[in-house]
mmCIF file of C-alpha atoms and ligand atoms in Angstrom:
data_model
loop_
_atom_site.group_PDB
_atom_site.id
_atom_site.type_symbol
_atom_site.label_atom_id
_atom_site.label_comp_id
_atom_site.label_asym_id
_atom_site.label_seq_id
_atom_site.Cartn_x
_atom_site.Cartn_y
_atom_site.Cartn_z
ATOM 1 C CA UNK A 1 -3.153 1.424 53.200
ATOM 2 C CA UNK A 2 -3.841 -2.120 54.452
ATOM 3 C CA UNK A 3 -6.572 -2.228 57.084
ATOM 4 C CA UNK A 4 -6.686 -5.403 59.133
ATOM 5 C CA UNK A 5 -10.056 -5.386 60.887
ATOM 6 C CA UNK A 6 -11.450 -8.018 63.264
ATOM 7 C CA UNK A 7 -15.186 -8.130 62.791
ATOM 8 C CA UNK A 8 -17.736 -9.239 65.379
ATOM 9 C CA UNK A 9 -21.245 -9.425 63.949
ATOM 10 C CA UNK A 10 -22.752 -10.161 67.357
ATOM 11 C CA UNK A 11 -26.393 -11.011 68.034
ATOM 12 C CA UNK A 12 -29.864 -9.683 67.223
ATOM 13 C CA UNK A 13 -29.573 -6.884 64.654
ATOM 14 C CA UNK A 14 -25.747 -7.133 64.841
ATOM 15 C CA UNK A 15 -25.234 -9.067 61.573
ATOM 16 C CA UNK A 16 -27.600 -6.724 59.662
ATOM 17 C CA UNK A 17 -25.955 -3.479 60.772
ATOM 18 C CA UNK A 18 -22.377 -4.764 60.403
ATOM 19 C CA UNK A 19 -23.164 -5.874 56.832
ATOM 20 C CA UNK A 20 -24.140 -2.279 55.997
ATOM 21 C CA UNK A 21 -21.031 -0.833 57.674
ATOM 22 C CA UNK A 22 -18.834 -3.223 55.655
ATOM 23 C CA UNK A 23 -20.615 -2.144 52.467
ATOM 24 C CA UNK A 24 -19.713 1.488 53.217
ATOM 25 C CA UNK A 25 -16.116 0.642 54.190
ATOM 26 C CA UNK A 26 -15.655 -1.372 50.991
ATOM 27 C CA UNK A 27 -16.777 1.626 48.934
ATOM 28 C CA UNK A 28 -14.279 3.823 50.790
ATOM 29 C CA UNK A 29 -11.531 1.262 50.126
ATOM 30 C CA UNK A 30 -12.311 1.235 46.395
ATOM 31 C CA UNK A 31 -12.562 4.992 46.117
ATOM 32 C CA UNK A 32 -9.444 5.866 48.124
ATOM 33 C CA UNK A 33 -7.274 2.866 47.149
ATOM 34 C CA UNK A 34 -7.139 0.924 50.437
ATOM 35 C CA UNK A 35 -7.109 -2.811 51.042
ATOM 36 C CA UNK A 36 -9.408 -4.109 53.801
ATOM 37 C CA UNK A 37 -8.981 -7.542 55.309
ATOM 38 C CA UNK A 38 -11.855 -8.603 57.607
ATOM 39 C CA UNK A 39 -11.240 -11.348 60.176
ATOM 40 C CA UNK A 40 -14.720 -12.485 61.210
ATOM 41 C CA UNK A 41 -14.856 -13.753 64.795
ATOM 42 C CA UNK A 42 -17.597 -14.768 67.221
ATOM 43 C CA UNK A 43 -18.472 -13.127 70.515
ATOM 44 C CA UNK A 44 -21.517 -12.939 72.788
ATOM 45 C CA UNK A 45 -24.542 -15.169 72.238
ATOM 46 C CA UNK A 46 -23.305 -16.419 68.857
ATOM 47 C CA UNK A 47 -20.121 -17.649 70.540
ATOM 48 C CA UNK A 48 -22.113 -19.313 73.348
ATOM 49 C CA UNK A 49 -24.109 -21.234 70.732
ATOM 50 C CA UNK A 50 -21.000 -22.273 68.804
ATOM 51 C CA UNK A 51 -18.412 -22.719 71.564
ATOM 52 C CA UNK A 52 -20.271 -22.828 74.896
ATOM 53 C CA UNK A 53 -18.546 -19.619 76.072
ATOM 54 C CA UNK A 54 -19.158 -15.965 75.114
ATOM 55 C CA UNK A 55 -15.508 -15.330 74.204
ATOM 56 C CA UNK A 56 -12.747 -17.732 73.205
ATOM 57 C CA UNK A 57 -8.978 -17.225 73.420
ATOM 58 C CA UNK A 58 -8.914 -17.525 69.638
ATOM 59 C CA UNK A 59 -11.215 -14.480 69.273
ATOM 60 C CA UNK A 60 -9.045 -12.496 71.710
ATOM 61 C CA UNK A 61 -5.938 -13.500 69.783
ATOM 62 C CA UNK A 62 -7.350 -12.503 66.386
ATOM 63 C CA UNK A 63 -8.553 -9.145 67.795
ATOM 64 C CA UNK A 64 -5.086 -8.491 69.283
ATOM 65 C CA UNK A 65 -3.426 -9.209 65.939
ATOM 66 C CA UNK A 66 -5.798 -6.838 64.084
ATOM 67 C CA UNK A 67 -5.465 -3.047 63.766
ATOM 68 C CA UNK A 68 -9.009 -2.441 65.052
ATOM 69 C CA UNK A 69 -12.225 -4.272 65.894
ATOM 70 C CA UNK A 70 -15.608 -3.480 64.359
ATOM 71 C CA UNK A 71 -18.569 -4.843 66.278
ATOM 72 C CA UNK A 72 -22.368 -4.935 65.964
ATOM 73 C CA UNK A 73 -23.983 -5.504 69.342
ATOM 74 C CA UNK A 74 -24.277 -8.554 71.504
ATOM 75 C CA UNK A 75 -26.923 -10.042 73.774
ATOM 76 C CA UNK A 76 -30.489 -11.282 73.479
ATOM 77 C CA UNK A 77 -33.835 -10.767 75.125
ATOM 78 C CA UNK A 78 -32.815 -10.855 78.788
ATOM 79 C CA UNK A 79 -36.237 -12.227 79.852
ATOM 80 C CA UNK A 80 -36.593 -15.059 77.350
ATOM 81 C CA UNK A 81 -33.212 -15.966 75.865
ATOM 82 C CA UNK A 82 -31.602 -19.182 77.225
ATOM 83 C CA UNK A 83 -28.297 -17.259 77.361
ATOM 84 C CA UNK A 84 -29.608 -15.485 80.481
ATOM 85 C CA UNK A 85 -30.256 -18.758 82.320
ATOM 86 C CA UNK A 86 -26.495 -19.332 82.352
ATOM 87 C CA UNK A 87 -24.156 -18.285 85.130
ATOM 88 C CA UNK A 88 -23.437 -14.508 84.806
ATOM 89 C CA UNK A 89 -19.811 -15.296 83.903
ATOM 90 C CA UNK A 90 -21.045 -17.215 80.830
ATOM 91 C CA UNK A 91 -23.604 -14.692 79.543
ATOM 92 C CA UNK A 92 -23.051 -12.632 76.366
ATOM 93 C CA UNK A 93 -22.076 -9.403 78.212
ATOM 94 C CA UNK A 94 -19.324 -11.247 80.129
ATOM 95 C CA UNK A 95 -17.631 -11.796 76.759
ATOM 96 C CA UNK A 96 -17.591 -8.067 76.011
ATOM 97 C CA UNK A 97 -16.246 -7.156 79.474
ATOM 98 C CA UNK A 98 -13.493 -9.780 79.137
ATOM 99 C CA UNK A 99 -12.616 -8.605 75.625
ATOM 100 C CA UNK A 100 -12.344 -4.968 76.763
ATOM 101 C CA UNK A 101 -10.081 -6.077 79.626
ATOM 102 C CA UNK A 102 -7.924 -8.330 77.440
ATOM 103 C CA UNK A 103 -7.403 -5.508 74.953
ATOM 104 C CA UNK A 104 -6.736 -2.979 77.748
ATOM 105 C CA UNK A 105 -9.446 -0.646 76.440
ATOM 106 C CA UNK A 106 -9.477 2.034 79.115
ATOM 107 C CA UNK A 107 -10.875 4.971 77.105
ATOM 108 C CA UNK A 108 -14.505 5.069 76.048
ATOM 109 C CA UNK A 109 -15.444 7.608 73.372
ATOM 110 C CA UNK A 110 -19.122 8.413 72.983
ATOM 111 C CA UNK A 111 -19.986 11.155 70.506
ATOM 112 C CA UNK A 112 -23.384 12.807 70.952
ATOM 113 C CA UNK A 113 -24.339 14.704 67.819
ATOM 114 C CA UNK A 114 -27.610 16.459 67.101
ATOM 115 C CA UNK A 115 -28.077 16.413 63.330
ATOM 116 C CA UNK A 116 -30.041 19.469 62.194
ATOM 117 C CA UNK A 117 -32.174 17.137 60.024
ATOM 118 C CA UNK A 118 -33.222 15.202 63.166
ATOM 119 C CA UNK A 119 -33.582 18.115 65.574
ATOM 120 C CA UNK A 120 -37.275 17.285 65.954
ATOM 121 C CA UNK A 121 -36.260 14.190 67.964
ATOM 122 C CA UNK A 122 -34.351 16.321 70.493
ATOM 123 C CA UNK A 123 -36.366 16.664 73.709
ATOM 124 C CA UNK A 124 -34.919 20.134 74.429
ATOM 125 C CA UNK A 125 -36.663 23.435 73.629
ATOM 126 C CA UNK A 126 -36.139 24.642 70.062
ATOM 127 C CA UNK A 127 -34.184 27.721 71.167
ATOM 128 C CA UNK A 128 -31.589 25.350 72.686
ATOM 129 C CA UNK A 129 -31.601 22.626 70.023
ATOM 130 C CA UNK A 130 -31.632 24.874 66.949
ATOM 131 C CA UNK A 131 -27.868 25.519 67.228
ATOM 132 C CA UNK A 132 -27.287 21.732 67.064
ATOM 133 C CA UNK A 133 -24.387 20.193 68.996
ATOM 134 C CA UNK A 134 -21.487 17.853 68.443
ATOM 135 C CA UNK A 135 -19.711 16.655 71.576
ATOM 136 C CA UNK A 136 -17.696 13.611 72.554
ATOM 137 C CA UNK A 137 -17.662 12.136 76.027
ATOM 138 C CA UNK A 138 -14.292 10.623 76.905
ATOM 139 C CA UNK A 139 -14.939 8.280 79.817
ATOM 140 C CA UNK A 140 -12.336 6.367 81.813
ATOM 141 C CA UNK A 141 -13.489 2.763 81.591
ATOM 142 C CA UNK A 142 -11.386 0.525 83.803
ATOM 143 C CA UNK A 143 -10.907 2.342 87.115
ATOM 144 C CA UNK A 144 -12.824 4.274 89.757
ATOM 145 C CA UNK A 145 -15.825 3.173 91.775
ATOM 146 C CA UNK A 146 -16.864 0.284 89.513
ATOM 147 C CA UNK A 147 -13.521 -1.465 89.928
ATOM 148 C CA UNK A 148 -12.604 -0.514 93.518
ATOM 149 C CA UNK A 149 -12.758 -2.824 96.513
ATOM 150 C CA UNK A 150 -16.313 -3.414 97.717
ATOM 151 C CA UNK A 151 -17.879 -5.248 100.625
ATOM 152 C CA UNK A 152 -20.948 -5.387 102.840
ATOM 153 C CA UNK A 153 -20.281 -5.768 106.568
ATOM 154 C CA UNK A 154 -22.387 -5.861 109.711
ATOM 155 C CA UNK A 155 -21.770 -2.985 112.133
ATOM 156 C CA UNK A 156 -23.743 -2.153 115.290
ATOM 157 C CA UNK A 157 -26.474 -4.580 114.280
ATOM 158 C CA UNK A 158 -27.033 -3.193 110.780
ATOM 159 C CA UNK A 159 -25.584 -3.866 107.362
ATOM 160 C CA UNK A 160 -23.087 -1.415 105.929
ATOM 161 C CA UNK A 161 -22.047 -1.425 102.259
ATOM 162 C CA UNK A 162 -18.681 -0.026 101.195
ATOM 163 C CA UNK A 163 -17.556 0.835 97.654
ATOM 164 C CA UNK A 164 -14.126 2.331 97.055
ATOM 165 C CA UNK A 165 -13.266 4.992 94.507
ATOM 166 C CA UNK A 166 -9.569 5.015 93.643
ATOM 167 C CA UNK A 167 -7.516 6.498 90.819
ATOM 168 C CA UNK A 168 -3.751 6.509 90.377
ATOM 169 C CA UNK A 169 -1.892 9.331 88.654
ATOM 170 C CA UNK A 170 -0.977 7.072 85.735
ATOM 171 C CA UNK A 171 -4.600 5.983 85.215
ATOM 172 C CA UNK A 172 -5.667 9.625 85.081
ATOM 173 C CA UNK A 173 -2.741 10.683 82.906
ATOM 174 C CA UNK A 174 -3.357 8.132 80.144
ATOM 175 C CA UNK A 175 -7.077 9.026 79.777
ATOM 176 C CA UNK A 176 -6.282 12.755 79.956
ATOM 177 C CA UNK A 177 -3.707 12.359 77.159
ATOM 178 C CA UNK A 178 -6.323 10.516 75.094
ATOM 179 C CA UNK A 179 -8.838 13.315 75.742
ATOM 180 C CA UNK A 180 -6.452 16.073 74.658
ATOM 181 C CA UNK A 181 -5.279 14.055 71.614
ATOM 182 C CA UNK A 182 -8.866 13.622 70.426
ATOM 183 C CA UNK A 183 -9.735 17.278 71.137
ATOM 184 C CA UNK A 184 -6.728 18.216 69.035
ATOM 185 C CA UNK A 185 -8.348 16.676 65.937
ATOM 186 C CA UNK A 186 -11.773 18.122 66.808
ATOM 187 C CA UNK A 187 -12.605 21.673 67.944
ATOM 188 C CA UNK A 188 -9.713 21.822 70.445
ATOM 189 C CA UNK A 189 -11.633 22.242 73.670
ATOM 190 C CA UNK A 190 -11.608 19.939 76.722
ATOM 191 C CA UNK A 191 -14.050 20.212 79.613
ATOM 192 C CA UNK A 192 -12.676 18.087 82.438
ATOM 193 C CA UNK A 193 -15.489 17.016 84.742
ATOM 194 C CA UNK A 194 -14.951 16.104 88.390
ATOM 195 C CA UNK A 195 -16.244 16.658 91.921
ATOM 196 C CA UNK A 196 -13.103 18.353 93.243
ATOM 197 C CA UNK A 197 -15.044 20.282 95.897
ATOM 198 C CA UNK A 198 -15.651 16.962 97.708
ATOM 199 C CA UNK A 199 -13.541 14.056 96.446
ATOM 200 C CA UNK A 200 -9.797 13.481 96.814
ATOM 201 C CA UNK A 201 -9.774 11.373 93.646
ATOM 202 C CA UNK A 202 -11.212 14.408 91.804
ATOM 203 C CA UNK A 203 -8.562 16.741 93.231
ATOM 204 C CA UNK A 204 -5.857 14.397 91.932
ATOM 205 C CA UNK A 205 -7.757 14.185 88.627
ATOM 206 C CA UNK A 206 -7.718 17.974 88.326
ATOM 207 C CA UNK A 207 -3.981 18.219 89.128
ATOM 208 C CA UNK A 208 -2.994 15.575 86.552
ATOM 209 C CA UNK A 209 -5.271 17.066 83.872
ATOM 210 C CA UNK A 210 -3.572 20.438 84.417
ATOM 211 C CA UNK A 211 -0.145 18.814 83.961
ATOM 212 C CA UNK A 212 -1.227 17.068 80.756
ATOM 213 C CA UNK A 213 -2.848 20.265 79.412
ATOM 214 C CA UNK A 214 0.601 21.937 79.355
ATOM 215 C CA UNK A 215 1.604 19.601 76.497
ATOM 216 C CA UNK A 216 -1.371 20.760 74.389
ATOM 217 C CA UNK A 217 -1.135 24.572 74.292
ATOM 218 C CA UNK A 218 -3.441 24.744 71.266
ATOM 219 C CA UNK A 219 -6.265 23.001 73.172
ATOM 220 C CA UNK A 220 -8.240 25.170 75.595
ATOM 221 C CA UNK A 221 -9.502 23.456 78.731
ATOM 222 C CA UNK A 222 -11.739 24.139 81.680
ATOM 223 C CA UNK A 223 -12.794 22.284 84.804
ATOM 224 C CA UNK A 224 -16.457 21.738 85.563
ATOM 225 C CA UNK A 225 -18.144 20.099 88.529
ATOM 226 C CA UNK A 226 -20.207 17.074 87.578
ATOM 227 C CA UNK A 227 -23.486 18.462 88.943
ATOM 228 C CA UNK A 228 -23.026 21.633 86.900
ATOM 229 C CA UNK A 229 -22.132 19.555 83.822
ATOM 230 C CA UNK A 230 -25.368 17.555 84.163
ATOM 231 C CA UNK A 231 -27.268 20.866 84.093
ATOM 232 C CA UNK A 232 -25.232 22.427 81.281
ATOM 233 C CA UNK A 233 -25.897 19.385 79.058
ATOM 234 C CA UNK A 234 -29.572 20.302 78.907
ATOM 235 C CA UNK A 235 -29.143 24.082 79.170
ATOM 236 C CA UNK A 236 -26.425 24.697 76.583
ATOM 237 C CA UNK A 237 -25.069 21.458 75.019
ATOM 238 C CA UNK A 238 -23.451 23.365 72.128
ATOM 239 C CA UNK A 239 -20.719 24.672 74.487
ATOM 240 C CA UNK A 240 -19.064 21.224 74.694
ATOM 241 C CA UNK A 241 -16.438 19.644 72.456
ATOM 242 C CA UNK A 242 -14.660 16.896 74.473
ATOM 243 C CA UNK A 243 -15.949 16.118 77.973
ATOM 244 C CA UNK A 244 -13.197 14.267 79.834
ATOM 245 C CA UNK A 245 -14.297 12.402 82.925
ATOM 246 C CA UNK A 246 -13.925 9.386 85.200
ATOM 247 C CA UNK A 247 -15.831 6.125 84.993
ATOM 248 C CA UNK A 248 -19.067 6.655 86.938
ATOM 249 C CA UNK A 249 -19.556 10.320 85.995
ATOM 250 C CA UNK A 250 -18.964 9.336 82.360
ATOM 251 C CA UNK A 251 -21.443 6.475 82.579
ATOM 252 C CA UNK A 252 -24.205 8.832 83.689
ATOM 253 C CA UNK A 253 -23.299 11.873 81.572
ATOM 254 C CA UNK A 254 -22.898 9.865 78.351
ATOM 255 C CA UNK A 255 -26.403 8.430 78.731
ATOM 256 C CA UNK A 256 -27.758 11.901 79.444
ATOM 257 C CA UNK A 257 -26.002 13.275 76.346
ATOM 258 C CA UNK A 258 -27.371 10.392 74.247
ATOM 259 C CA UNK A 259 -30.915 11.047 75.395
ATOM 260 C CA UNK A 260 -30.573 14.698 74.484
ATOM 261 C CA UNK A 261 -29.903 13.716 70.840
ATOM 262 C CA UNK A 262 -33.155 11.724 70.877
ATOM 263 C CA UNK A 263 -31.937 9.165 68.306
ATOM 264 C CA UNK A 264 -30.540 5.902 69.702
ATOM 265 C CA UNK A 265 -29.907 4.495 66.208
ATOM 266 C CA UNK A 266 -27.463 7.326 65.390
ATOM 267 C CA UNK A 267 -24.985 7.012 68.270
ATOM 268 C CA UNK A 268 -21.530 5.605 67.605
ATOM 269 C CA UNK A 269 -18.906 4.638 70.168
ATOM 270 C CA UNK A 270 -15.334 3.468 70.532
ATOM 271 C CA UNK A 271 -13.156 1.998 73.251
ATOM 272 C CA UNK A 272 -9.417 2.508 72.865
ATOM 273 C CA UNK A 273 -6.135 1.556 74.514
ATOM 274 C CA UNK A 274 -3.047 3.763 74.692
ATOM 275 C CA UNK A 275 -2.096 3.018 71.086
ATOM 276 C CA UNK A 276 -4.320 3.678 68.076
ATOM 277 C CA UNK A 277 -6.087 0.360 68.586
ATOM 278 C CA UNK A 278 -9.809 0.523 69.280
ATOM 279 C CA UNK A 279 -13.062 -1.434 69.355
ATOM 280 C CA UNK A 280 -15.820 0.381 67.469
ATOM 281 C CA UNK A 281 -19.500 -0.355 68.032
ATOM 282 C CA UNK A 282 -22.864 1.408 68.111
ATOM 283 C CA UNK A 283 -23.998 2.654 71.532
ATOM 284 C CA UNK A 284 -27.276 0.793 71.281
ATOM 285 C CA UNK A 285 -27.870 -2.876 72.047
ATOM 286 C CA UNK A 286 -28.767 -5.835 69.860
ATOM 287 C CA UNK A 287 -32.476 -4.864 69.627
ATOM 288 C CA UNK A 288 -33.790 -8.459 69.660
ATOM 289 C CA UNK A 289 -37.341 -7.112 69.155
ATOM 290 C CA UNK A 290 -36.525 -6.109 65.559
ATOM 291 C CA UNK A 291 -33.785 -8.635 64.710
ATOM 292 C CA UNK A 292 -34.031 -10.205 61.251
ATOM 293 C CA UNK A 293 -36.678 -7.727 60.033
ATOM 294 C CA UNK A 294 -34.264 -5.514 58.026
ATOM 295 C CA UNK A 295 -35.633 -2.390 59.741
ATOM 296 C CA UNK A 296 -32.748 -1.499 62.095
ATOM 297 C CA UNK A 297 -30.946 1.798 61.661
ATOM 298 C CA UNK A 298 -27.373 0.964 60.542
ATOM 299 C CA UNK A 299 -26.115 4.562 60.836
ATOM 300 C CA UNK A 300 -24.672 4.235 64.382
ATOM 301 C CA UNK A 301 -22.536 1.317 63.171
ATOM 302 C CA UNK A 302 -21.572 3.137 59.974
ATOM 303 C CA UNK A 303 -20.594 6.181 62.075
ATOM 304 C CA UNK A 304 -18.578 3.853 64.341
ATOM 305 C CA UNK A 305 -16.735 2.638 61.237
ATOM 306 C CA UNK A 306 -16.029 6.296 60.369
ATOM 307 C CA UNK A 307 -14.611 6.798 63.891
ATOM 308 C CA UNK A 308 -12.397 3.771 63.284
ATOM 309 C CA UNK A 309 -10.988 5.326 60.110
ATOM 310 C CA UNK A 310 -10.369 8.602 61.962
ATOM 311 C CA UNK A 311 -8.896 7.430 65.251
ATOM 312 C CA UNK A 312 -7.248 4.069 64.439
ATOM 313 C CA UNK A 313 -6.049 4.767 60.878
ATOM 314 C CA UNK A 314 -5.764 8.596 60.719
ATOM 315 C CA UNK A 315 -7.921 8.519 57.563
ATOM 316 C CA UNK A 316 -9.694 11.799 58.268
ATOM 317 C CA UNK A 317 -10.790 12.540 54.704
ATOM 318 C CA UNK A 318 -12.336 9.088 54.339
ATOM 319 C CA UNK A 319 -14.158 9.447 57.675
ATOM 320 C CA UNK A 320 -15.447 12.845 56.597
ATOM 321 C CA UNK A 321 -16.667 11.330 53.303
ATOM 322 C CA UNK A 322 -18.833 8.882 55.278
ATOM 323 C CA UNK A 323 -20.197 11.616 57.540
ATOM 324 C CA UNK A 324 -20.959 13.829 54.513
ATOM 325 C CA UNK A 325 -22.740 10.949 52.758
ATOM 326 C CA UNK A 326 -24.920 10.380 55.829
ATOM 327 C CA UNK A 327 -25.693 14.112 55.913
ATOM 328 C CA UNK A 328 -26.785 13.985 52.263
ATOM 329 C CA UNK A 329 -29.020 10.957 52.794
ATOM 330 C CA UNK A 330 -30.699 12.678 55.742
ATOM 331 C CA UNK A 331 -31.034 15.923 53.730
ATOM 332 C CA UNK A 332 -32.805 13.941 51.003
ATOM 333 C CA UNK A 333 -35.364 12.807 53.576
ATOM 334 C CA UNK A 334 -34.508 9.108 53.896
ATOM 335 C CA UNK A 335 -35.220 7.646 57.341
ATOM 336 C CA UNK A 336 -35.233 4.225 58.991
ATOM 337 C CA UNK A 337 -38.270 3.560 61.145
ATOM 338 C CA UNK A 338 -36.666 4.712 64.432
ATOM 339 C CA UNK A 339 -35.998 8.244 63.074
ATOM 340 C CA UNK A 340 -39.055 8.436 60.810
ATOM 341 C CA UNK A 341 -41.172 11.591 60.851
ATOM 342 C CA UNK A 342 -43.995 13.047 58.745
ATOM 343 C CA UNK A 343 -43.162 13.717 55.101
ATOM 344 C CA UNK A 344 -39.963 11.633 55.133
ATOM 345 C CA UNK A 345 -39.215 8.508 53.061
ATOM 346 C CA UNK A 346 -39.075 5.272 55.056
ATOM 347 C CA UNK A 347 -36.252 2.886 54.105
ATOM 348 C CA UNK A 348 -35.010 -0.485 55.361
ATOM 349 C CA UNK A 349 -31.664 -1.208 56.992
ATOM 350 C CA UNK A 350 -30.099 -2.453 53.740
ATOM 351 C CA UNK A 351 -31.589 0.427 51.704
ATOM 352 C CA UNK A 352 -30.054 2.915 54.148
ATOM 353 C CA UNK A 353 -26.662 1.200 53.729
ATOM 354 C CA UNK A 354 -27.022 1.351 49.923
ATOM 355 C CA UNK A 355 -27.999 5.048 50.006
ATOM 356 C CA UNK A 356 -24.968 6.017 52.077
ATOM 357 C CA UNK A 357 -22.666 3.854 49.927
ATOM 358 C CA UNK A 358 -23.987 5.434 46.717
ATOM 359 C CA UNK A 359 -23.298 8.933 47.999
ATOM 360 C CA UNK A 360 -19.619 8.318 48.763
HETATM 361 P P1 NAD B 401 -31.432 -1.907 72.786
HETATM 362 O O1 NAD B 401 -30.551 -0.731 72.559
HETATM 363 O O2 NAD B 401 -31.026 -3.157 72.091
HETATM 364 O O3 NAD B 401 -32.915 -1.549 72.341
HETATM 365 C C1 NAD B 401 -33.698 -0.505 72.945
HETATM 366 C C2 NAD B 401 -34.798 -0.073 71.954
HETATM 367 O O4 NAD B 401 -34.192 0.659 70.891
HETATM 368 C C3 NAD B 401 -35.523 -1.250 71.290
HETATM 369 O O5 NAD B 401 -36.864 -0.900 71.086
HETATM 370 C C4 NAD B 401 -34.826 -1.401 69.957
HETATM 371 O O6 NAD B 401 -35.654 -1.947 68.941
HETATM 372 C C5 NAD B 401 -34.434 0.043 69.626
HETATM 373 N N1 NAD B 401 -33.192 0.104 68.855
HETATM 374 C C6 NAD B 401 -31.919 -0.113 69.304
HETATM 375 N N2 NAD B 401 -31.052 0.004 68.313
HETATM 376 C C7 NAD B 401 -31.747 0.315 67.202
HETATM 377 C C8 NAD B 401 -31.390 0.544 65.846
HETATM 378 N N3 NAD B 401 -30.130 0.495 65.396
HETATM 379 N N4 NAD B 401 -32.383 0.810 64.954
HETATM 380 C C9 NAD B 401 -33.673 0.882 65.359
HETATM 381 N N5 NAD B 401 -34.056 0.675 66.631
HETATM 382 C C10 NAD B 401 -33.112 0.386 67.545
HETATM 383 O O7 NAD B 401 -31.509 -2.132 74.355
HETATM 384 P P2 NAD B 401 -32.160 -3.344 75.181
HETATM 385 O O8 NAD B 401 -33.434 -3.796 74.535
HETATM 386 O O9 NAD B 401 -32.183 -2.895 76.582
HETATM 387 O O10 NAD B 401 -31.097 -4.518 75.095
HETATM 388 C C11 NAD B 401 -31.171 -5.612 74.181
HETATM 389 C C12 NAD B 401 -29.933 -6.469 74.333
HETATM 390 O O11 NAD B 401 -28.776 -5.701 73.946
HETATM 391 C C13 NAD B 401 -29.678 -6.914 75.768
HETATM 392 O O12 NAD B 401 -29.223 -8.252 75.730
HETATM 393 C C14 NAD B 401 -28.574 -5.982 76.241
HETATM 394 O O13 NAD B 401 -27.782 -6.574 77.259
HETATM 395 C C15 NAD B 401 -27.772 -5.826 74.954
HETATM 396 N N6 NAD B 401 -26.910 -4.625 74.911
HETATM 397 C C16 NAD B 401 -25.710 -4.782 74.300
HETATM 398 C C17 NAD B 401 -24.853 -3.705 74.182
HETATM 399 C C18 NAD B 401 -23.544 -3.916 73.495
HETATM 400 O O14 NAD B 401 -23.397 -4.820 72.706
HETATM 401 N N7 NAD B 401 -22.536 -3.089 73.753
HETATM 402 C C19 NAD B 401 -25.247 -2.444 74.653
HETATM 403 C C20 NAD B 401 -26.515 -2.297 75.241
HETATM 404 C C21 NAD B 401 -27.346 -3.402 75.364
#
């Protein structure tokens, strides 16, 4: 297969971690007989330095013409970097928001996996964490409260702030379809999270999810109220496969799920449109405090590349080969500094990339 991948190194540790992900992808290509063509483009701080803006039309165009986008992370030290003295519309993050919008990326996929080898980092009690967990939060990314009409008015001598939460049936349907499609290639369970006891938008959410569920008889589904879901995530995280939810609930729950894994350097993510196209990036930021030191954990980016193979190219065996290789490296006791513990062997960012590559 020919894989046409737009590649955004980004800022801070971005170039280091993307280099390791490319190393792993190249090994997969050799082993399984694929051809990868990388189109390197600039975005974020690197684009500000080169072009004066965080995202150019040329970058958007190249991403649109590619099959998928692989990204490191963007941004700098928000207190000291000159990028943050610019108008907010010209800062690194504005580039990412504009890119997501231009590519119509409405579905955010955030896996939260507790690897048995790293269960010591999990802040939950051992009796809860020992079973491990492997869930994916499917968050709607372009609608709801964050994109509704907002204003602050003066009423009866005091200020009143108004934010609007709206969802249309079609917005709910397309994310629900994505959720059921992804569950179908995982453990076939969807937990749809809402606040249907209070919110009209949640009642519509529930109705549309039920309609979509009819097309996926092999996937079981349940509804759960968001407050209960927040509790269940720390009480019994192993019960979840795909959590399907709207923008703000997903924002909060995905961070909670990440924290429960305890390992920021291990968390992949993807944002997809209604085709197979997606932008794949680690959940963490550009870690300017450790940039250039070759100590960053590249595994979140490597796992994001595995997600890309799975969801954009249907290369499930290849994705599994990457995940198995990471499992082996962890079994053998190799750790970057962020996941280091007593008795383990500390390795650099590039050594971790080499170890995973060697085990494919
Ligand atoms: P961060 O995730 O970059 O770093 C938080 C802490 O985790 C730091 O101590 C960092 O060293 C550590 N860390 C993060 N990733 C690591 C890895 N792979 N290996 C080892 N340690 C790792 O968050 P922050 O410091 O709040 O943000 C730094 C910059 O990143 C900011 O400019 C922020 O806006 C940007 N950011 C970008 C994205 C993105 O590109 N999607 C996401 C979040 C933050």
